[in-house]
mmCIF file of C-alpha atoms and ligand atoms in Angstrom:
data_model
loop_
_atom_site.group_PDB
_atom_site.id
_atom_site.type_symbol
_atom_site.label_atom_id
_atom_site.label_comp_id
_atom_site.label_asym_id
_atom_site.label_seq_id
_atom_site.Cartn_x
_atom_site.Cartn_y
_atom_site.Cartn_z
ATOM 1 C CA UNK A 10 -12.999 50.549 -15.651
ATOM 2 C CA UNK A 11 -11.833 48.077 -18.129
ATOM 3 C CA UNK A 12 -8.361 47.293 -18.135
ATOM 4 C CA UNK A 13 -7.707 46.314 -21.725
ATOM 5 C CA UNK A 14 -9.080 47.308 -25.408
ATOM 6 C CA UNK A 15 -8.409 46.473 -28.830
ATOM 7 C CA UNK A 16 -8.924 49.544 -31.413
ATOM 8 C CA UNK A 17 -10.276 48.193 -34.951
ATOM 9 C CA UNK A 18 -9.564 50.482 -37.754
ATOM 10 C CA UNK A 19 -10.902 49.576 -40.787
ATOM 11 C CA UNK A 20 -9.189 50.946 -43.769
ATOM 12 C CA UNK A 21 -10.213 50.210 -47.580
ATOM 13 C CA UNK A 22 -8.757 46.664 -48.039
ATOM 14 C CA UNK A 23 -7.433 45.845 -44.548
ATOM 15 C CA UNK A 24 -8.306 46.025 -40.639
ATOM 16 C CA UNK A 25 -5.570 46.970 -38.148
ATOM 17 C CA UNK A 26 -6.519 45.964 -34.940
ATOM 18 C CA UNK A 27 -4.491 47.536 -31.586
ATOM 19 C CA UNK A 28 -4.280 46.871 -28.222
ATOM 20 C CA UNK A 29 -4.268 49.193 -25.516
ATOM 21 C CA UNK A 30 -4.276 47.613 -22.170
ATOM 22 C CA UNK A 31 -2.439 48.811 -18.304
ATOM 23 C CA UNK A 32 -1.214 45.691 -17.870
ATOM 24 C CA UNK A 33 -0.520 44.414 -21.431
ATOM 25 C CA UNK A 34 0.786 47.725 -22.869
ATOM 26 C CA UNK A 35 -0.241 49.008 -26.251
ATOM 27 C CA UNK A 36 1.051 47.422 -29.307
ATOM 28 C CA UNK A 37 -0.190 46.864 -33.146
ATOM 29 C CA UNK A 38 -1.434 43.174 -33.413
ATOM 30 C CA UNK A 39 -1.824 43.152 -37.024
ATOM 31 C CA UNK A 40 -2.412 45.532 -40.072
ATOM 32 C CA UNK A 41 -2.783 42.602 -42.318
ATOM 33 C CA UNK A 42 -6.827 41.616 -41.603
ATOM 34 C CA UNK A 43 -8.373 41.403 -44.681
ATOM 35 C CA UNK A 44 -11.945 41.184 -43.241
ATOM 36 C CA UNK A 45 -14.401 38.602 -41.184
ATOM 37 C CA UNK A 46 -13.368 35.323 -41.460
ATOM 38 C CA UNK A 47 -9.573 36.129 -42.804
ATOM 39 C CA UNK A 48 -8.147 33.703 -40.096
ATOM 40 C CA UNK A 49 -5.570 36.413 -38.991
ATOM 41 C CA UNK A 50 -5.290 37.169 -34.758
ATOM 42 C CA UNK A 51 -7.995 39.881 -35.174
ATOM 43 C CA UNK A 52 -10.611 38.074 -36.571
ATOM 44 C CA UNK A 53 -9.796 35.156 -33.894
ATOM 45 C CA UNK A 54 -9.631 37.892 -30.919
ATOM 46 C CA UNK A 55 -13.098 38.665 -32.522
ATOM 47 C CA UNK A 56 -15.017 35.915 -32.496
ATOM 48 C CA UNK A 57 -12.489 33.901 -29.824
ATOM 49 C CA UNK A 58 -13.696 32.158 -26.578
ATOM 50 C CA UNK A 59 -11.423 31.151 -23.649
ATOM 51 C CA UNK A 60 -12.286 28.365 -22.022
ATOM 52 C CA UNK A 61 -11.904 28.545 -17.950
ATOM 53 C CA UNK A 62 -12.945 25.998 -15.356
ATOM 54 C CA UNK A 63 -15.962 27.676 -15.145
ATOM 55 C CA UNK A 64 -17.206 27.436 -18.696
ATOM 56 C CA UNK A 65 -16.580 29.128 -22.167
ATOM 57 C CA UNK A 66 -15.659 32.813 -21.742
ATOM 58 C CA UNK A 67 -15.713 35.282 -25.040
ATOM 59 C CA UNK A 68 -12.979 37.103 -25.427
ATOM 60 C CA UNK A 69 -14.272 40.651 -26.108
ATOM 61 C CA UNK A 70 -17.228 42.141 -24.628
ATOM 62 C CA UNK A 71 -19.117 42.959 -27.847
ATOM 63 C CA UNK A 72 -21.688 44.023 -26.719
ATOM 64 C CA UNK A 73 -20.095 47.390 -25.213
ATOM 65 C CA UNK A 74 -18.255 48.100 -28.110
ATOM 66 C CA UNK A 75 -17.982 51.456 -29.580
ATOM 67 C CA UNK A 76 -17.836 53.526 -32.050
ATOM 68 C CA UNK A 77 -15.413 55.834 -32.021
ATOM 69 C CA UNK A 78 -15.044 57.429 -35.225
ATOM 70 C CA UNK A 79 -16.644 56.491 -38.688
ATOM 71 C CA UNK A 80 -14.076 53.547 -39.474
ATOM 72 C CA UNK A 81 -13.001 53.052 -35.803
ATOM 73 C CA UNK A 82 -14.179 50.381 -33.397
ATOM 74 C CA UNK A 83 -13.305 50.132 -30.210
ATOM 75 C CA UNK A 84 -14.373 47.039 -27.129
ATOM 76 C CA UNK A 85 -12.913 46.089 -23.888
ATOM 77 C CA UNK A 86 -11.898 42.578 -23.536
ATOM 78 C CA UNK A 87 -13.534 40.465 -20.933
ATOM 79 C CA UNK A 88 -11.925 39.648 -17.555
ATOM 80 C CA UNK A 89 -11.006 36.044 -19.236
ATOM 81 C CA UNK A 90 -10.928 37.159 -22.765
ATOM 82 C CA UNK A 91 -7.277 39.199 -21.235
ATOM 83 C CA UNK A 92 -5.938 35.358 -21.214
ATOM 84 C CA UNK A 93 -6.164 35.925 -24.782
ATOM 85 C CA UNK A 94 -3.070 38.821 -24.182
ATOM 86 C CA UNK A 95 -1.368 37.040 -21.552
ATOM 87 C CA UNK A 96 -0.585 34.125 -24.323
ATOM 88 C CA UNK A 97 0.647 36.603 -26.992
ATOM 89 C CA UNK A 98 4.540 36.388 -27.559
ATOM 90 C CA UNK A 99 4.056 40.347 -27.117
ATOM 91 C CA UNK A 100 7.532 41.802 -28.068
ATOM 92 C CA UNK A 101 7.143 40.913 -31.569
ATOM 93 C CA UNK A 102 4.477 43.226 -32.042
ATOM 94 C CA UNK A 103 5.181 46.730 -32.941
ATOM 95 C CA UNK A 104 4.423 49.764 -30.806
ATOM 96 C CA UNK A 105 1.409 51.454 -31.037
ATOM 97 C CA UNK A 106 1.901 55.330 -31.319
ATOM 98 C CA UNK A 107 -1.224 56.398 -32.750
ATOM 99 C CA UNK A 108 -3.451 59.570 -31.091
ATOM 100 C CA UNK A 109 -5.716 57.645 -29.257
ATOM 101 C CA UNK A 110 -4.838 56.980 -25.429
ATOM 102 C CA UNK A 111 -5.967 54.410 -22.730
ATOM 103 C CA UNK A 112 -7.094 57.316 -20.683
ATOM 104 C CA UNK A 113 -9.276 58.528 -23.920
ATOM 105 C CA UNK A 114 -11.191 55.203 -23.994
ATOM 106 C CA UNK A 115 -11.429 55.586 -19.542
ATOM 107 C CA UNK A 116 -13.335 58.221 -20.249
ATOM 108 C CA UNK A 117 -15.546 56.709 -22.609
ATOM 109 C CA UNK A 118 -15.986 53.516 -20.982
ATOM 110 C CA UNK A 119 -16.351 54.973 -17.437
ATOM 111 C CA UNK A 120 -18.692 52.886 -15.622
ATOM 112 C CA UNK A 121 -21.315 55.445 -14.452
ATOM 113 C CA UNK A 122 -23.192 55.378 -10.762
ATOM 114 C CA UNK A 123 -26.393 54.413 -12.737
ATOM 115 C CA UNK A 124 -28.401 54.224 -15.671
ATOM 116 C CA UNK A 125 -31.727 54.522 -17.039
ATOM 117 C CA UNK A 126 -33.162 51.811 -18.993
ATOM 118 C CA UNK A 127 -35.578 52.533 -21.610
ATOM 119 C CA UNK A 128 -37.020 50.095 -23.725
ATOM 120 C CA UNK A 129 -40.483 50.231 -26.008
ATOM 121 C CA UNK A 130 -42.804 47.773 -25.899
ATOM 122 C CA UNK A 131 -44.882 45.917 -27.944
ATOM 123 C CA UNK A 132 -47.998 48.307 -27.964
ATOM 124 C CA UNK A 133 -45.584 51.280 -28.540
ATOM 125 C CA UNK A 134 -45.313 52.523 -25.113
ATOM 126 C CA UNK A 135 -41.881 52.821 -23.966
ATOM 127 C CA UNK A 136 -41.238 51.134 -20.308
ATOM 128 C CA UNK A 137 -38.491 52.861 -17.867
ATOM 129 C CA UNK A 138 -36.225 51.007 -15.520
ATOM 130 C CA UNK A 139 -33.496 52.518 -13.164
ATOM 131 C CA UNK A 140 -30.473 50.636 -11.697
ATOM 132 C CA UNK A 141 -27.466 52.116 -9.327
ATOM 133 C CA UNK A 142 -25.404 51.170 -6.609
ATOM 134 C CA UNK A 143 -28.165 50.580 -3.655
ATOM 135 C CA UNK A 144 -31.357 50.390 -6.089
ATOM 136 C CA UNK A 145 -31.575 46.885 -7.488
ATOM 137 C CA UNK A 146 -32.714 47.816 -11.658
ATOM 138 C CA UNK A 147 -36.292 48.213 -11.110
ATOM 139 C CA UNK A 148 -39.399 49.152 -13.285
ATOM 140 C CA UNK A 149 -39.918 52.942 -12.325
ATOM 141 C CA UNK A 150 -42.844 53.537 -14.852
ATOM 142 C CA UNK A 151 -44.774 52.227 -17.744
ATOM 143 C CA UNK A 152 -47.111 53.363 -21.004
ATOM 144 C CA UNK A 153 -44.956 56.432 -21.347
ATOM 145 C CA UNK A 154 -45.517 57.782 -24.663
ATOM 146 C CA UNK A 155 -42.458 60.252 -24.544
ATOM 147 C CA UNK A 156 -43.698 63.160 -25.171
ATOM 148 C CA UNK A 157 -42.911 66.462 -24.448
ATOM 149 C CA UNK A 158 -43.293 67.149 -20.687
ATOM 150 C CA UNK A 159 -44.675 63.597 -20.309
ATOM 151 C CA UNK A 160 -45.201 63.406 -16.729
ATOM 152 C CA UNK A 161 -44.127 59.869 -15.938
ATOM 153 C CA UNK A 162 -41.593 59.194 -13.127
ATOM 154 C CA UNK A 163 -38.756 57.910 -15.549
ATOM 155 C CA UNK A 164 -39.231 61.206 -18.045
ATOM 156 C CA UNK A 165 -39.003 63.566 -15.175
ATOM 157 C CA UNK A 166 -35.624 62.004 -13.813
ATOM 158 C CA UNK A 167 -34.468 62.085 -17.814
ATOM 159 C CA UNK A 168 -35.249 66.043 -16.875
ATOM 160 C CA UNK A 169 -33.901 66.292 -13.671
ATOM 161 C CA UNK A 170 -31.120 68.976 -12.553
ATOM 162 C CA UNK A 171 -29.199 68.951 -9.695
ATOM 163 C CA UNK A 172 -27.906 72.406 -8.147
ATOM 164 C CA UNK A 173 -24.324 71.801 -7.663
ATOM 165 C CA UNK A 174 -24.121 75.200 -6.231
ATOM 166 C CA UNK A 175 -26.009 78.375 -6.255
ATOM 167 C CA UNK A 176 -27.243 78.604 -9.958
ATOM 168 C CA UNK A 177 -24.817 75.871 -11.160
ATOM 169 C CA UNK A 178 -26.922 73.429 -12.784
ATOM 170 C CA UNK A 179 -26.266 69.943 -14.381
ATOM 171 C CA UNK A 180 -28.472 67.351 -16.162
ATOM 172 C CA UNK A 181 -28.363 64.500 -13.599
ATOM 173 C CA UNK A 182 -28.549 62.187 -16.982
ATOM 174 C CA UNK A 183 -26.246 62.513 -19.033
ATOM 175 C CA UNK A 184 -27.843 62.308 -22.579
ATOM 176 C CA UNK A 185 -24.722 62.228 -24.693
ATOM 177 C CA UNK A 186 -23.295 59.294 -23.401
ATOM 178 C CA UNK A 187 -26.325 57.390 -24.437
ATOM 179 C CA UNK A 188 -26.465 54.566 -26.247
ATOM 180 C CA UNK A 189 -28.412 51.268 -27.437
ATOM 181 C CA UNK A 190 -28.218 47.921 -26.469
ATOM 182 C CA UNK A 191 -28.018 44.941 -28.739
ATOM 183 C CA UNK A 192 -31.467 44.008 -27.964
ATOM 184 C CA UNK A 193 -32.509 47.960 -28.569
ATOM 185 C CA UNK A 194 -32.775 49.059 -25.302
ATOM 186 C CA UNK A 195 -31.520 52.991 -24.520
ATOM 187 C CA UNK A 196 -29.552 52.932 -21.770
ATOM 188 C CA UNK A 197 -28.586 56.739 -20.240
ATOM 189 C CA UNK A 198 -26.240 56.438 -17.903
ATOM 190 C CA UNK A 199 -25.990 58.861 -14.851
ATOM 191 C CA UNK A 200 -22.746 60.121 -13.744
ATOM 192 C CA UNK A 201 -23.543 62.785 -11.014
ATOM 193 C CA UNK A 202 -23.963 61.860 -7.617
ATOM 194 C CA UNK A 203 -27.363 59.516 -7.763
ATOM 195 C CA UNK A 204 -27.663 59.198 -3.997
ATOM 196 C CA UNK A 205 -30.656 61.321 -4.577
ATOM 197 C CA UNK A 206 -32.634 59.687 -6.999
ATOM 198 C CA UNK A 207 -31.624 56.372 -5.746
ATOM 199 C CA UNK A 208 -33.368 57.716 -2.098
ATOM 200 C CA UNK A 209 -36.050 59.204 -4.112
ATOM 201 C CA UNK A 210 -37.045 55.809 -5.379
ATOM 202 C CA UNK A 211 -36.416 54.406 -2.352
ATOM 203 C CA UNK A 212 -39.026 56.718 -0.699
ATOM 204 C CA UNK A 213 -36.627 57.694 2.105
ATOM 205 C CA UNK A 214 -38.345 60.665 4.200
ATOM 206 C CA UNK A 215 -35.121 61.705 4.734
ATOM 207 C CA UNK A 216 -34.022 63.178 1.355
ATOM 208 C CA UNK A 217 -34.105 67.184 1.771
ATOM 209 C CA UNK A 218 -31.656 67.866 -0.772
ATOM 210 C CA UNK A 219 -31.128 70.606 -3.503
ATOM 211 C CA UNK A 220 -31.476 68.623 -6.552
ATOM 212 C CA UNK A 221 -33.785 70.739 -7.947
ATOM 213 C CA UNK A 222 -33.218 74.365 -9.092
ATOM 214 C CA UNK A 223 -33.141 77.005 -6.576
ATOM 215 C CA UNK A 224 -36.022 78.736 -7.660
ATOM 216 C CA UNK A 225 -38.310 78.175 -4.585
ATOM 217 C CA UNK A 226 -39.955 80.801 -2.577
ATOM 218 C CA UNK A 227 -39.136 79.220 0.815
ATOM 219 C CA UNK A 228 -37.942 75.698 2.265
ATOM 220 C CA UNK A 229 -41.590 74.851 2.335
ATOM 221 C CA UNK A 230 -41.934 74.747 -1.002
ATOM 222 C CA UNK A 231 -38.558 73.010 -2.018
ATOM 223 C CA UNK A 232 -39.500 70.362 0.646
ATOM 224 C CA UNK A 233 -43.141 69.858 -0.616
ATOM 225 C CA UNK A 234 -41.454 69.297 -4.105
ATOM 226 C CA UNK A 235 -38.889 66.914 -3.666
ATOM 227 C CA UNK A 236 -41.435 64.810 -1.792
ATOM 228 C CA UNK A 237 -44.213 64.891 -4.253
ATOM 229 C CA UNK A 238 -41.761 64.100 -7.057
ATOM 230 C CA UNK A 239 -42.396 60.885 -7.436
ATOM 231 C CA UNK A 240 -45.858 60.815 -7.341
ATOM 232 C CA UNK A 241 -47.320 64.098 -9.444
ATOM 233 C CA UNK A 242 -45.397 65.839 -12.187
ATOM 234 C CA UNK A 243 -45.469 69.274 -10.488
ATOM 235 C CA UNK A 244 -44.297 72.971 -12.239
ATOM 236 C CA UNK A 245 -42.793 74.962 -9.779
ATOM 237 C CA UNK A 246 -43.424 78.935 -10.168
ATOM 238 C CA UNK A 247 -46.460 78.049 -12.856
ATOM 239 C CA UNK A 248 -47.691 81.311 -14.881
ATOM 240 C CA UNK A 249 -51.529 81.860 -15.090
ATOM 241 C CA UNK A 250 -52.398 85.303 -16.253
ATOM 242 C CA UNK A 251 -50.657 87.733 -14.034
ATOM 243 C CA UNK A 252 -50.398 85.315 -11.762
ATOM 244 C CA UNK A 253 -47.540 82.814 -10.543
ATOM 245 C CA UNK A 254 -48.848 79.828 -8.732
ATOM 246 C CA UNK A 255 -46.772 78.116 -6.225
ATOM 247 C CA UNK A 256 -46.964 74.760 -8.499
ATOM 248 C CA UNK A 257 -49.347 73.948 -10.741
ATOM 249 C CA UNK A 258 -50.510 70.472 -12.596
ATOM 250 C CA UNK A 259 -51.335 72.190 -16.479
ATOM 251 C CA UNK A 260 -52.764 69.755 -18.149
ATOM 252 C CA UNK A 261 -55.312 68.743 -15.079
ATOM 253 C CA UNK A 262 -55.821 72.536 -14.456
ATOM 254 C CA UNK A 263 -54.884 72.127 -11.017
ATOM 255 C CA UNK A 264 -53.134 74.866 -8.867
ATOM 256 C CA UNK A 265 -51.581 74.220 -5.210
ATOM 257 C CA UNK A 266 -50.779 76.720 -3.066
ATOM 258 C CA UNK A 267 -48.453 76.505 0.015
ATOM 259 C CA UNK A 268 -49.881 78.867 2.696
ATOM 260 C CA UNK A 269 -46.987 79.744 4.385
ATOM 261 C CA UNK A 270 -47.087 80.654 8.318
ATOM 262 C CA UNK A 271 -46.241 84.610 7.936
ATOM 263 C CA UNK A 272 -47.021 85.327 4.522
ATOM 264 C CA UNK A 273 -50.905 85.155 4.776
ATOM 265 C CA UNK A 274 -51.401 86.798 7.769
ATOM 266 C CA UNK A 275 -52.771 90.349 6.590
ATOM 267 C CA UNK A 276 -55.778 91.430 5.270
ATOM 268 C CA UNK A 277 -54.322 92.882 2.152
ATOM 269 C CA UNK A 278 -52.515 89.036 1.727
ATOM 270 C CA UNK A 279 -56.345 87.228 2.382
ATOM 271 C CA UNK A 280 -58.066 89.630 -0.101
ATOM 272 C CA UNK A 281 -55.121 89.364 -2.819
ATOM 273 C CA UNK A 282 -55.630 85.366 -2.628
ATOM 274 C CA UNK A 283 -59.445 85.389 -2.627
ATOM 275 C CA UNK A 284 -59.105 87.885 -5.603
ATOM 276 C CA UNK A 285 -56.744 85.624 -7.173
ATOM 277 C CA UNK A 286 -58.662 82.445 -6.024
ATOM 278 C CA UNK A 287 -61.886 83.622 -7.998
ATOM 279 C CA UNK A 288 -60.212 84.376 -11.178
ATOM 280 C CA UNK A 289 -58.281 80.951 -11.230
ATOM 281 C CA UNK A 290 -61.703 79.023 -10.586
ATOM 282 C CA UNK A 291 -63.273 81.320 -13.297
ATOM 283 C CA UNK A 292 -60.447 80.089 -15.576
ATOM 284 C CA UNK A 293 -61.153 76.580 -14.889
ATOM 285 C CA UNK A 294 -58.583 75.876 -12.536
ATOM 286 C CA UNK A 295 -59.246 73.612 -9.447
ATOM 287 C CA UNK A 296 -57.113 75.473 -6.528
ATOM 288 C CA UNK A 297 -56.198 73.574 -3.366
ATOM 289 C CA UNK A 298 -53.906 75.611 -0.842
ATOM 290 C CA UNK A 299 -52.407 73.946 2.001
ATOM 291 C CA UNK A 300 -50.623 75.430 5.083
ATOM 292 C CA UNK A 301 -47.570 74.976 6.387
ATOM 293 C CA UNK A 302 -48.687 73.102 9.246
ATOM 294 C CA UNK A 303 -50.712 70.442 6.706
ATOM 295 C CA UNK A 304 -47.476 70.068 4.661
ATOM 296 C CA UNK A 305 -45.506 69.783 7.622
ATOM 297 C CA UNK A 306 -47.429 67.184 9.766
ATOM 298 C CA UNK A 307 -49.248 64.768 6.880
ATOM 299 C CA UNK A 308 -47.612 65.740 3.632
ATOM 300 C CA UNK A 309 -48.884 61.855 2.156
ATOM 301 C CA UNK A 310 -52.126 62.853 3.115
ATOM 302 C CA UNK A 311 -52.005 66.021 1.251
ATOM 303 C CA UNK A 312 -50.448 64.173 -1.558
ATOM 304 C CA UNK A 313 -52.888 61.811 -2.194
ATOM 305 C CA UNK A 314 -55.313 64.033 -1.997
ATOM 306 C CA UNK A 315 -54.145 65.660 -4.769
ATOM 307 C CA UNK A 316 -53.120 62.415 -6.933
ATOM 308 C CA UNK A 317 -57.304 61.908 -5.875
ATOM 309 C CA UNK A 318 -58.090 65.115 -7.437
ATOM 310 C CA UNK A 319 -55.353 64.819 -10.413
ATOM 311 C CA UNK A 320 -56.400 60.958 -10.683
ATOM 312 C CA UNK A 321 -53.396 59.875 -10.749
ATOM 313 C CA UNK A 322 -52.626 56.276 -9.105
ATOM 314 C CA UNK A 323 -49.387 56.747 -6.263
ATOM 315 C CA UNK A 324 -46.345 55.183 -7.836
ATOM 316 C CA UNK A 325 -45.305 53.359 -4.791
ATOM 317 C CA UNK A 326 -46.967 52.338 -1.527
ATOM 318 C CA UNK A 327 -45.944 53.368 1.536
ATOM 319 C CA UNK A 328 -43.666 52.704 3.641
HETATM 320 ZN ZN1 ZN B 33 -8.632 39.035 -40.142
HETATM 321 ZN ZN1 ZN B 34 -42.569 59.464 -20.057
#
């Protein structure tokens, strides 16, 4: 979190600039700026520079400035640019008792776990990168044409919920603390815990956790879901007809379904899916059922066999 900020108001023939800072305290440097340029200590704080041994240092991070209201500006200085405070002969400057608080712009300016980057490329296509903690920022997919239900990796993560608890749920991205770049980039930061998508990316067999919605049948299908994430855009609990498939691929017309080990034992259970089996393929749908055992044993193998049948290249190799 950054420890200092200077508050720009910009009123009809002046700027009063503030500083609010935990070290520095929060005082009113001037109310006399009469624009860019004017030569008062705003304008310099503005375009300053502090020069350190190991080069030239600006003094405000513009870049993450903010707005905070229509005539309200508010950036964090730089670690060096707080020299900038240190040499101010501060108790000559008035108090600042205005409604805005330190802790207000902590909360804004609250570093989050980690972001995704979005950025649009030359042809149009918009190009999705994820950084955090363990995950160096990394490309996590490209060509995405963002729309609706677009099944690319970095769309479905924008979509993501995590189950906090039982039928709590909360966007893992946090889409109204986004915001652009100078060099018009979207960056959406994540706040929640993003230990999960961070192992997600990372591939790590080991993730069995309840980010998703607790809407699944049985563990089975909750574990064959949160592994094939990354790889096939899957709709859990998919409606066809009277029917509700286990997952189901839409726009490739392709239906899994997770045999589980009790569940299909009877006769009444065999008939019921061969009934249902011949109306889906009479639909057009392609239906590929797996048992528990498959899932259990060689779930990459049953994954690429679908990404064969959905043609969809595997995101990442394995591991
Ligand atoms: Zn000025
Ligand atoms: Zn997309």
């Amino acid at each position: 979190m950054p420890d200092s900020y200077v508050l720009v108001y910009t009123e009809a023939i002046r700027r009063i600039f503030v500083i609010l800072s935990s070290t520095y305290g929060k005082f009113v440097l001037t109310k006399e700026c009469a624009g860019d340029g004017c030569g008062c200590l705003g304008c310099r704080l503005l375009a300053g520079t502090v020069q350190t041994a190991d080069g030239n240092f600006p003094v405000l991070d513009l870049d993450d400035g903010r707005q905070l209201q229509e005539r309200l500006l508010v950036y964090t200085f730089t670690e060096q640019g707080e020299a900038f405070i240190e040499a101010l002969d501060r108790p000559r400057y008035a108090d600042y008792r205005g409604p805005i608080g330190k802790a207000d712009l902590d909360r804004l300016f609250q570093r989050p776990n980690a972001a995704i980057i979005i950025g649009q490329e030359g042809d149009g296509t918009f190009t999705h990168s994820f950084v955090s903690s363990t995950v160096d920022m990394r490309v996590i997919s490209r060509g995405c044409r963002a729309t609706r239900h677009c099944p690319c990796v970095g769309c479905r993560i924008v979509d993501m919920q995590y189950s906090e608890m039982p039928g709590h749920l909360v966007p893992a991205v946090d889409l109204s603390s986004r915001r652009a770049t100078t060099d018009g980039k979207l960056v959406l930061p994540i706040f929640v815990d993003d230990s999960i998508i961070s192992a997600l990316l990372n591939r790590d067999p080991a993730v069995r956790h309840s980010f998703t919605p607790d809407f699944f049948d049985s563990p089975l299908e909750k574990m064959f879901y949160e592994l094939a994430f990354l790889d096939l855009h899957l709709y859990p609990q998919h409606r066809a007809g009277k029917y509700r498939l286990d997952f189901a691929i839409p726009d490739k017309m392709i239906a899994i379904e997770l045999d589980g080990h009790e569940y299909h034992k009877t006769k009444y259970h065999r008939t019921h899916d061969a009934q249902r089996d011949r109306w889906l393929y009479g639909q057009g749908w392609h239906v590929l059922r797996f048992t528990g055992t498959e899932i259990c044993k060689d779930l990459d193998r049953c994954i690429d066999e679908i990404c064969y049948l959905a043609n969809v290249e595997r995101l990442s190799a394995r591991r």
